[in-house]
Coordinates of C-alpha atoms and ligand atoms in Angstrom, one line a residue:
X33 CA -1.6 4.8 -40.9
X34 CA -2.8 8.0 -42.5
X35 CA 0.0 11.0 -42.4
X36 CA -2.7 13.3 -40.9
X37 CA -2.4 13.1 -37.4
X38 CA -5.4 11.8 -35.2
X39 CA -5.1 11.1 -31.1
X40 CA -5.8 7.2 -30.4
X41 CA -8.7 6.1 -28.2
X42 CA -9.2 2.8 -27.0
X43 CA -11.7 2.4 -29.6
X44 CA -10.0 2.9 -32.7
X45 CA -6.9 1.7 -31.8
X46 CA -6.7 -1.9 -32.9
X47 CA -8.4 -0.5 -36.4
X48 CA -5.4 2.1 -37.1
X49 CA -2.6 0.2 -35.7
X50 CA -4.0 -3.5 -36.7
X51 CA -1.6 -2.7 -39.9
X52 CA 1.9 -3.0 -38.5
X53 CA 3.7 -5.5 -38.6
X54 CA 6.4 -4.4 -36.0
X55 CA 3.5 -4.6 -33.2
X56 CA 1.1 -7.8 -34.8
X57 CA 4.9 -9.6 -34.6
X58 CA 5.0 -9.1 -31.2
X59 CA 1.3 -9.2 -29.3
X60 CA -0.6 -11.1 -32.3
X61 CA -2.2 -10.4 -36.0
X62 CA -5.8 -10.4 -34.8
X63 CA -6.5 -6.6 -33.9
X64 CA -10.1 -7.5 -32.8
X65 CA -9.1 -9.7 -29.6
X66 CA -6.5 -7.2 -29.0
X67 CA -7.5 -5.6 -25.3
X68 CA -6.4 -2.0 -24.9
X69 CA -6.7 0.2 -21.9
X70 CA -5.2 4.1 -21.6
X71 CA -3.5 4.0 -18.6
X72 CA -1.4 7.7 -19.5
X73 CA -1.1 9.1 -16.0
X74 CA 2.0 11.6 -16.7
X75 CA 1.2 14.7 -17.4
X76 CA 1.5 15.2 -21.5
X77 CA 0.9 12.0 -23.1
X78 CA -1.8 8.9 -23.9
X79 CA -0.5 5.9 -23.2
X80 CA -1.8 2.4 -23.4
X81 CA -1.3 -1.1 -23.3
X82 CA -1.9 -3.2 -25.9
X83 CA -2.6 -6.6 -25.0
X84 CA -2.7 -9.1 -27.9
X85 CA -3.1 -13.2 -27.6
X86 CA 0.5 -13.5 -28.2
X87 CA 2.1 -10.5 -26.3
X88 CA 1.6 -7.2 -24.4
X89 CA 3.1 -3.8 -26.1
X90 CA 2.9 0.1 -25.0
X91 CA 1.7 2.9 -27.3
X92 CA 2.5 6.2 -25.9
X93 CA 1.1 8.9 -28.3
X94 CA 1.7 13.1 -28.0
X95 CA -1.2 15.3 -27.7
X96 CA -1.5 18.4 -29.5
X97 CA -1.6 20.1 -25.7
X98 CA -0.6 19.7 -22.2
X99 CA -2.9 16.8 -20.9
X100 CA -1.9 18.3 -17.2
X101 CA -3.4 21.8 -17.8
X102 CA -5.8 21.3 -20.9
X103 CA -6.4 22.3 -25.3
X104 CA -5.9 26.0 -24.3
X105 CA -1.6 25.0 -23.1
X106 CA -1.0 23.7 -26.9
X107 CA 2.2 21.7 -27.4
X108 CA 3.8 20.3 -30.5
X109 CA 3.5 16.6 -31.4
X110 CA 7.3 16.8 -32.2
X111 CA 8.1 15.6 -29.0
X112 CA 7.6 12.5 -29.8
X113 CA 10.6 12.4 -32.5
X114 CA 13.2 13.8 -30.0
X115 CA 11.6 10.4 -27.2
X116 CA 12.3 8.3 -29.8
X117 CA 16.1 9.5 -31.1
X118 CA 16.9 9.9 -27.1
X119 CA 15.7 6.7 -26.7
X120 CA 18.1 4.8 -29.4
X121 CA 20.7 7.2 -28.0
X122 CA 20.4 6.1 -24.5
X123 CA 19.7 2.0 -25.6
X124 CA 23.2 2.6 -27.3
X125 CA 25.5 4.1 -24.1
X126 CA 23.6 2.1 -21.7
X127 CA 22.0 -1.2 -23.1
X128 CA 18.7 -2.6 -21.7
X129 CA 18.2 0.4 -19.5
X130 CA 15.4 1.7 -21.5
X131 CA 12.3 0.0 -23.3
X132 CA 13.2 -1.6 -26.5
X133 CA 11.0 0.3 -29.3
X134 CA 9.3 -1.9 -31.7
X135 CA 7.7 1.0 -33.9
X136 CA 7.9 4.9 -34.5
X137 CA 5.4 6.8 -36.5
X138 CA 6.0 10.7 -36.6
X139 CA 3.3 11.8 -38.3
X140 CA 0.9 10.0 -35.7
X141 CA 3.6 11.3 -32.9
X142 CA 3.5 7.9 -31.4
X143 CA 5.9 5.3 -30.5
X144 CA 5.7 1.4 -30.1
X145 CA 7.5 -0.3 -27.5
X146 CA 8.2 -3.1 -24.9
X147 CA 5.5 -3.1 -21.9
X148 CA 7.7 -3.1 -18.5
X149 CA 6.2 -6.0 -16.8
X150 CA 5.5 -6.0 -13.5
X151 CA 7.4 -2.9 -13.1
X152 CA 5.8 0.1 -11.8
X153 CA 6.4 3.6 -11.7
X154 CA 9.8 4.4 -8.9
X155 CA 8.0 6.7 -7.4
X156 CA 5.1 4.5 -6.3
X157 CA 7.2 2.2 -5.3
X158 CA 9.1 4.5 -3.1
X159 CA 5.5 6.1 -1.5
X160 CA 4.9 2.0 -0.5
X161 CA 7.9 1.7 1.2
X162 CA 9.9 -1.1 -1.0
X163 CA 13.2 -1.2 -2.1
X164 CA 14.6 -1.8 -5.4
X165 CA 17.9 -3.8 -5.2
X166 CA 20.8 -2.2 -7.3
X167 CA 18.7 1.2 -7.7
X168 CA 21.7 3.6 -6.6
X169 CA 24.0 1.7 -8.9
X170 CA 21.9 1.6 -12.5
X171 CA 20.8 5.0 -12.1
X172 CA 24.5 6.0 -11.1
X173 CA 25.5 3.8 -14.4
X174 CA 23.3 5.0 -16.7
X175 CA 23.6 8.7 -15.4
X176 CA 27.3 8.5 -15.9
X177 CA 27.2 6.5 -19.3
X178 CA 24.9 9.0 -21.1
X179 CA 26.7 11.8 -20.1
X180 CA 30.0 10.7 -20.7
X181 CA 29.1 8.9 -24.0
X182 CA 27.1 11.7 -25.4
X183 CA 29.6 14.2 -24.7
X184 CA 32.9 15.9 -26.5
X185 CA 34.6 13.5 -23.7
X186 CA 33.8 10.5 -26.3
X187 CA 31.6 11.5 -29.8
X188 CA 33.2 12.6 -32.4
X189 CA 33.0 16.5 -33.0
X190 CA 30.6 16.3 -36.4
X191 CA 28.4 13.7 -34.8
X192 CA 28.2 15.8 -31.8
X193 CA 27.7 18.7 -33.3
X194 CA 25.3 17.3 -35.9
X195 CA 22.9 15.9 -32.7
X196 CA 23.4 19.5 -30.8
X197 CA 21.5 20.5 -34.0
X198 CA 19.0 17.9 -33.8
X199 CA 17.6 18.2 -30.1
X200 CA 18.3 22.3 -30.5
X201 CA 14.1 21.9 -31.6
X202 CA 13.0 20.6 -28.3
X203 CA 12.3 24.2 -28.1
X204 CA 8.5 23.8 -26.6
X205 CA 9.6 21.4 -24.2
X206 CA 12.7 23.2 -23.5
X207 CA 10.6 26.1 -22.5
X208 CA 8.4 24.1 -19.7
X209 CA 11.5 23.5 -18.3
X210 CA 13.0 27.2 -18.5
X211 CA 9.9 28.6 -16.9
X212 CA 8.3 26.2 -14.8
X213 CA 11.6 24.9 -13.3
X214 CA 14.0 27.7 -13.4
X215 CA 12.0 30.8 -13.2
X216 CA 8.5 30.8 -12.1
X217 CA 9.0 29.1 -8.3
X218 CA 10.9 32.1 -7.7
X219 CA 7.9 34.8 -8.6
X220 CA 4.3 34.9 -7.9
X221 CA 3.7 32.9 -11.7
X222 CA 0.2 32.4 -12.7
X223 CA 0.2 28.4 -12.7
X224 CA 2.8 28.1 -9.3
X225 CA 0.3 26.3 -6.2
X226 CA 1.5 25.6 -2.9
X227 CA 0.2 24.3 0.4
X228 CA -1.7 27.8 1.7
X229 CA -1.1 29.2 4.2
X230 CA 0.7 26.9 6.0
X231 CA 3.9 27.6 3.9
X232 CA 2.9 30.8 2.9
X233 CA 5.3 32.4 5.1
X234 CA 9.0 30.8 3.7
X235 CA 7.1 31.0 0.5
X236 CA 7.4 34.7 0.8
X237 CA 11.0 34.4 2.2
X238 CA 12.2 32.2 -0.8
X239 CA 11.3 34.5 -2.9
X240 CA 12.6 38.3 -1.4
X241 CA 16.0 35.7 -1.6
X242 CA 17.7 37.7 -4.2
X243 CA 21.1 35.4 -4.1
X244 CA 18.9 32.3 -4.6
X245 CA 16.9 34.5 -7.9
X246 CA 20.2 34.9 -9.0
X247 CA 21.7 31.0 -8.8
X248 CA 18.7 30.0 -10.3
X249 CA 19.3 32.2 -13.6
X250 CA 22.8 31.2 -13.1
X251 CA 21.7 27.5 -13.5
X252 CA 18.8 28.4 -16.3
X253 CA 22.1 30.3 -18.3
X254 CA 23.7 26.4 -17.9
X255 CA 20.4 24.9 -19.2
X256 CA 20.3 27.2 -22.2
X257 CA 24.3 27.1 -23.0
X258 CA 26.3 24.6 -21.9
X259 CA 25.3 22.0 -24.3
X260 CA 27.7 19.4 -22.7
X261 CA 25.8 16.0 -23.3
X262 CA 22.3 14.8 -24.4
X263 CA 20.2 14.9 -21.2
X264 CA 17.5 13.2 -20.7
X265 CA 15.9 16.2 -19.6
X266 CA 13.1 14.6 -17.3
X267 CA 15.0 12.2 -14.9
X268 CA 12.7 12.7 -11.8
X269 CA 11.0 9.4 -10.1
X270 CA 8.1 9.1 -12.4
X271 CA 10.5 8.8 -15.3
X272 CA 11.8 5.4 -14.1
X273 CA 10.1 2.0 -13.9
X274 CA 11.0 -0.6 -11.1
X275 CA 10.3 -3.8 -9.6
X276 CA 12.0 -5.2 -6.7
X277 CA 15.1 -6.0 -8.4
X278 CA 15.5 -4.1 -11.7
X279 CA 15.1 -0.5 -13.0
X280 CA 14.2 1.2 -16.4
X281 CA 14.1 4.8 -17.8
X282 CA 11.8 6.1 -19.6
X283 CA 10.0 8.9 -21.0
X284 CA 13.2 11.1 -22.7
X285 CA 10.8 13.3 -24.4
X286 CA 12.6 16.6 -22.8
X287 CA 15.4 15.9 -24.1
X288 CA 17.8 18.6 -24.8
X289 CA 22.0 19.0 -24.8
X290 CA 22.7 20.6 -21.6
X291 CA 24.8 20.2 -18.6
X292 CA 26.3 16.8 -17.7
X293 CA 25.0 17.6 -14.3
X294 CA 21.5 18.2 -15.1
X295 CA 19.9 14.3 -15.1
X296 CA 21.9 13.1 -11.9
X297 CA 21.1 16.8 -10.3
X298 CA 16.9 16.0 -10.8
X299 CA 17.2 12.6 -9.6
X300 CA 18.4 13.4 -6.3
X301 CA 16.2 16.1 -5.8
X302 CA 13.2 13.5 -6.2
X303 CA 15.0 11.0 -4.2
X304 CA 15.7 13.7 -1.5
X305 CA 11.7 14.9 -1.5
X306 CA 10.4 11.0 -1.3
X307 CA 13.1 11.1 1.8
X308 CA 11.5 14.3 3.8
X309 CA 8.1 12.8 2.4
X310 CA 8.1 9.8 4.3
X311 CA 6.4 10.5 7.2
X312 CA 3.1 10.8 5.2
X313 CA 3.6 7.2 4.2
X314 CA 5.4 5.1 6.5
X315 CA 3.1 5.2 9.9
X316 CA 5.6 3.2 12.0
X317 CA 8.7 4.6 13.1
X318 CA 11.2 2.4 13.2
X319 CA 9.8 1.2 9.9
X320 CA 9.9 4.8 8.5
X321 CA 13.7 5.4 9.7
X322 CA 14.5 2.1 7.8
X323 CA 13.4 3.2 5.1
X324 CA 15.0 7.0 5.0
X325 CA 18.6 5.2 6.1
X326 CA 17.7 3.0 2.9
X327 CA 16.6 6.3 0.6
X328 CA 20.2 8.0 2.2
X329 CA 22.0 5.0 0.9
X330 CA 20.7 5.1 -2.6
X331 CA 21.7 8.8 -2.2
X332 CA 25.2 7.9 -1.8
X333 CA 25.4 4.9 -4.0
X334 CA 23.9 7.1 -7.1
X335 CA 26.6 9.5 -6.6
X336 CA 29.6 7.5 -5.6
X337 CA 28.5 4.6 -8.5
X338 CA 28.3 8.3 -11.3
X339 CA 31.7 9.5 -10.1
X340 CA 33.2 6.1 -10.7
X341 CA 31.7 4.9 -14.1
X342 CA 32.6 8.4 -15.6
X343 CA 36.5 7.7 -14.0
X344 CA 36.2 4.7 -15.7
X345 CA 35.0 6.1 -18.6
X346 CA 37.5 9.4 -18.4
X347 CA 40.1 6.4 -18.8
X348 CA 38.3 4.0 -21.3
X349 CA 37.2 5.8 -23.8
X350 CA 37.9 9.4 -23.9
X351 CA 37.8 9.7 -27.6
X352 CA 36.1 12.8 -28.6
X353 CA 37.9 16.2 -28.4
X354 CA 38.2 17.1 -24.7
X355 CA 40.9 16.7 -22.7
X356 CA 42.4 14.1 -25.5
X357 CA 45.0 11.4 -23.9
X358 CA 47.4 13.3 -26.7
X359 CA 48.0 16.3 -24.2
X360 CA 48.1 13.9 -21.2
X361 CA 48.6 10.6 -20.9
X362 CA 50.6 9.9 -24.1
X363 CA 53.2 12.8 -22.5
X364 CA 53.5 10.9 -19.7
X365 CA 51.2 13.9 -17.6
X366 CA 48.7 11.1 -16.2
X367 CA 48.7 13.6 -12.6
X368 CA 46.9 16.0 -15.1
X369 CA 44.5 13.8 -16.3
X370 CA 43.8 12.6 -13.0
X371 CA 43.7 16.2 -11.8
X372 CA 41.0 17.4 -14.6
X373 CA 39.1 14.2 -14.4
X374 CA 38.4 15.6 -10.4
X375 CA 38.1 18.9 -11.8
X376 CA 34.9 18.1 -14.1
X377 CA 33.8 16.0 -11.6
X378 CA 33.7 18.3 -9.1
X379 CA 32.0 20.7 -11.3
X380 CA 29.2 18.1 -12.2
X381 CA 29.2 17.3 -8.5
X382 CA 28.2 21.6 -7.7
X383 CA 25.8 21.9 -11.3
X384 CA 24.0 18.3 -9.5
X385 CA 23.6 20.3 -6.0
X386 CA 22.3 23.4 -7.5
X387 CA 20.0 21.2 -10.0
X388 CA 18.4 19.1 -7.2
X389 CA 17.9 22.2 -5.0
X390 CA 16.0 23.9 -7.6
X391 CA 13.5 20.8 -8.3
X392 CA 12.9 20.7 -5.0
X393 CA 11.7 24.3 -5.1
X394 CA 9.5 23.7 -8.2
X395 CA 8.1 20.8 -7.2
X396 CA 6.9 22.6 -4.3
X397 CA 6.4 25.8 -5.3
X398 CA 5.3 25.8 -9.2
X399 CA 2.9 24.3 -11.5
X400 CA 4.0 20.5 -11.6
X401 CA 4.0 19.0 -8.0
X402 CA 4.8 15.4 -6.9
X403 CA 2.5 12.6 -5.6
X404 CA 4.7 12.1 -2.1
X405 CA 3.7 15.6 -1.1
X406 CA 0.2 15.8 -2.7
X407 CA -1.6 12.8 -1.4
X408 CA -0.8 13.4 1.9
X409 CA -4.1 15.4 2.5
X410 CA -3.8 16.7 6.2
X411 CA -2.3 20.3 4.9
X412 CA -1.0 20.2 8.2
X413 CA 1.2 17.4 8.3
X414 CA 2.5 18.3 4.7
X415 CA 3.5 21.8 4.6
X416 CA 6.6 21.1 7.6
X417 CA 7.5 18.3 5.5
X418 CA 7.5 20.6 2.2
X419 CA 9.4 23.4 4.4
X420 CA 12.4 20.7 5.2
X421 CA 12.8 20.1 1.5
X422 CA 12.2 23.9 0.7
X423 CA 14.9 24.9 2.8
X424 CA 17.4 21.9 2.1
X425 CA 16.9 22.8 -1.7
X426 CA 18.1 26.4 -0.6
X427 CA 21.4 25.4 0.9
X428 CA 22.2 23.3 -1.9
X429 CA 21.3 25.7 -4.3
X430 CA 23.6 28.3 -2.4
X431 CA 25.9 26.2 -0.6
X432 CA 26.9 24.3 -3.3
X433 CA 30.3 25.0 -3.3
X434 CA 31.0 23.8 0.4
X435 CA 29.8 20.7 0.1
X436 CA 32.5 18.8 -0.5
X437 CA 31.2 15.5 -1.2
X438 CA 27.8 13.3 -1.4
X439 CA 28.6 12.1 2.5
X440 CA 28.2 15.7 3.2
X441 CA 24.7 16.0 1.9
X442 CA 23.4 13.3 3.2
X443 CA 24.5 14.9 6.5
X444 CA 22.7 18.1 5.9
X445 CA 19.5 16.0 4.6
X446 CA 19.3 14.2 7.9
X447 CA 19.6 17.4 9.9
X448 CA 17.1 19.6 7.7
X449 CA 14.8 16.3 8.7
X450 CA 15.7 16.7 12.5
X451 CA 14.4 20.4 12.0
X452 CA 17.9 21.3 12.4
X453 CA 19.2 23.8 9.7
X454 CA 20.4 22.3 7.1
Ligands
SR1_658 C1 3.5 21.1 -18.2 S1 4.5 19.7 -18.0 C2 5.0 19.7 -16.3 C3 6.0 18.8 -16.0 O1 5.7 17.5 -16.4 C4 6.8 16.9 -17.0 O2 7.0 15.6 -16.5 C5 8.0 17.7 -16.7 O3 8.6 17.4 -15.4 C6 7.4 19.1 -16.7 O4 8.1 20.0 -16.1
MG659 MG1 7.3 12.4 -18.5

């Protein structure tokens, strides 16, 4: 491959990447049978699968620009080196929880690796009503593993540091996130869309909410400073793959040392808006309740799975600078370990809340929005369902501090769907 960068097409694929061995290995040697399709349906990237007479791989390229918005929102291909280090980052503190990569090429911005088959996208998954067996416990796992492992809890301080250095470029993507998540839902921004007029009204109230303006550049201070772990940065529904059975992560490319709250915080803010969502896709009732009780559960088991893989962690290997067993265990103080283990828990727990309530708002509110909302088409059956989630996300964002444990939000979730307050 040349080392001046040129996007893929179907076309010209099999001729520029009919070359490597790390993808003829694996899907075949004979470029001209190989079949490719784009399939990219995210909002940055091409992607497409590569099918060979021996195998089936994904090429996932960056664009020059946001695919989403268009050439004139440009975006640097550099993204695609920070997917791939996150990627061998997150293979090594959670095996087989993310797509084995078979190929990088930075000048080309474009990574090789395993096609998830028959997996699709979680989200999908969720808008069709089907469970996936064991979600809430390898999401909880692999929440709780990168964190912990990618943290002072565990790395040593130069390595640590040295990767704080590192990801510190993710600058462009780094500032999608400041803006569209923690700052533009909360002013009139250019890009923001919402359902109109229907929500126009607690739309307006949202944002006169001077507390909530505040929390939210409380939590944006977080994102910028409090480089605790390597985030994956993106963790909503569309970033994990799924069959009935198993689930994979994918797509780190925001990936960025912030709070240890910040992936677990996103993730249940999506799973919370596919819950208030449901009524758009789940006609019957009893069917529809089923499925929410089943959403509720994953809620929990997220949570309670996190909180007791990074105990298990606190105690396994807590290696790295923090809170080292010198100070506590090895005097004999184990109360004081087990006291500061609840205390950073319990701060994770609060950073989580606030997280999840603000992704609610954005993906409501601002530029990116989420298919559960936007394919129900009747503007009139969506926006109530958008205001639940809207409002929910304010109390967690504000009320953060009284909750005092995931039971508790699952609670206010099922009164904010009653029309109760939440
Ligand atoms: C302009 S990019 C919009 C959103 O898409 C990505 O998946 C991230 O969630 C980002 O905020
Ligand atoms: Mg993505």
């Amino acid at each position: 491959m040349s080392d001046t960068y040129e996007a893929l097409t179907p076309e010209t694929l099999g001729q520029r990447l009919g070359g490597v061995d790390a993808l003829t290995r694996r899907i075949g040697p004979d470029a001209t049978a190989w079949t490719v399709r784009e399939v990219g349906d995210g909002n940055l990237n091409l992607v497409f699968i590569v099918e060979g007479t021996a195998g089936t791989a994904i090429v996932k390229q960056a664009l020059p620009y946001v695919r989403l918005v268009g050439e004139s929102w440009p975006l640097p291909l550099n993204r695609a080196f920070f997917e791939y280090h996150a990627l061998t980052r997150q293979a090594a503190r959670d095996p087989g929880r993310v797509p084995e990569i078979y190929h990088y090429d930075e000048a080309q911005a474009l990574i090789v690796m395993e096609y998830l088959n028959p997996h699709i996208i979680l989200r999908q998954q969720m808008m069709a009503g089907r469970r996936v067996e064991g979600l809430g416990r390898t999401l909880g796992e692999f929440c709780a593993r990168t964190a912990f492992r990618g943290s002072d809890l565990c790395m040593q301080t130069r390595q640590k540091k040295a990767d704080v250095a590192l990801f510190s470029d993710n600058v462009d993507l780094c500032d999608i996130t400041e803006n569209l998540v923690f700052t533009d839902p909360y002013f009139d921004a250019e890009m923001n869309r919402h359902t109109s007029p229907q929500l126009d009204s607690v739309v307006a109230e949202l944002r006169q909410d001077q507390q909530l303006k505040i929390a939210a550049q409380h939590f944006k201070r977080a994102f910028t400073a409090k480089a605790e772990t390597l985030c994956h940065g993106d963790l909503h529904t569309g970033s994990i793959m799924v069959t009935d059975h198993e689930a994979k992560i994918i797509d780190p490319e925001f990936a960025f040392y912030g709070p240890m709250g910040f992936d677990i915080g996103m993730l249940l803010g999506n799973y919370l808006m596919a819950f208030f969502a449901m009524p758009g896709h789940i006609g019957d009732e009893a069917e529809r309740a089923a499925y929410q009780d089943w959403l509720l559960e994953v809620i929990g088991e997220t949570w309670t799975v996190f909180a007791a893989e990074f105990e298990n962690l606190w105690h396994s290997e807590r290696t790295g600078i923090l809170y080292p067993k010198t100070l506590y265990e090895d005097q004999g103080h184990h109360p004081a370990s087990d006291a500061a283990l609840r205390e950073v828990l319990g701060e994770i727990f609060t950073d989580a809340l606030a997280i999840a309530g603000i992704e609610m708002h954005r993906r409501i509110l601002g530029l990116a929005h989420i298919a559960e909302f936007d394919t129900i088409e009747d503007a009139e059956k969506r926006a109530p369902l958008e205001e639940k989630a809207l409002r929910l996300g304010r109390t967690l964002v504000l009320g953060r501090a009284g909750f005092a444990g995931i039971d508790q939000v699952i609670a206010a979730a099922r009164r904010a769907d009653k029309g109760a307050s939440a």
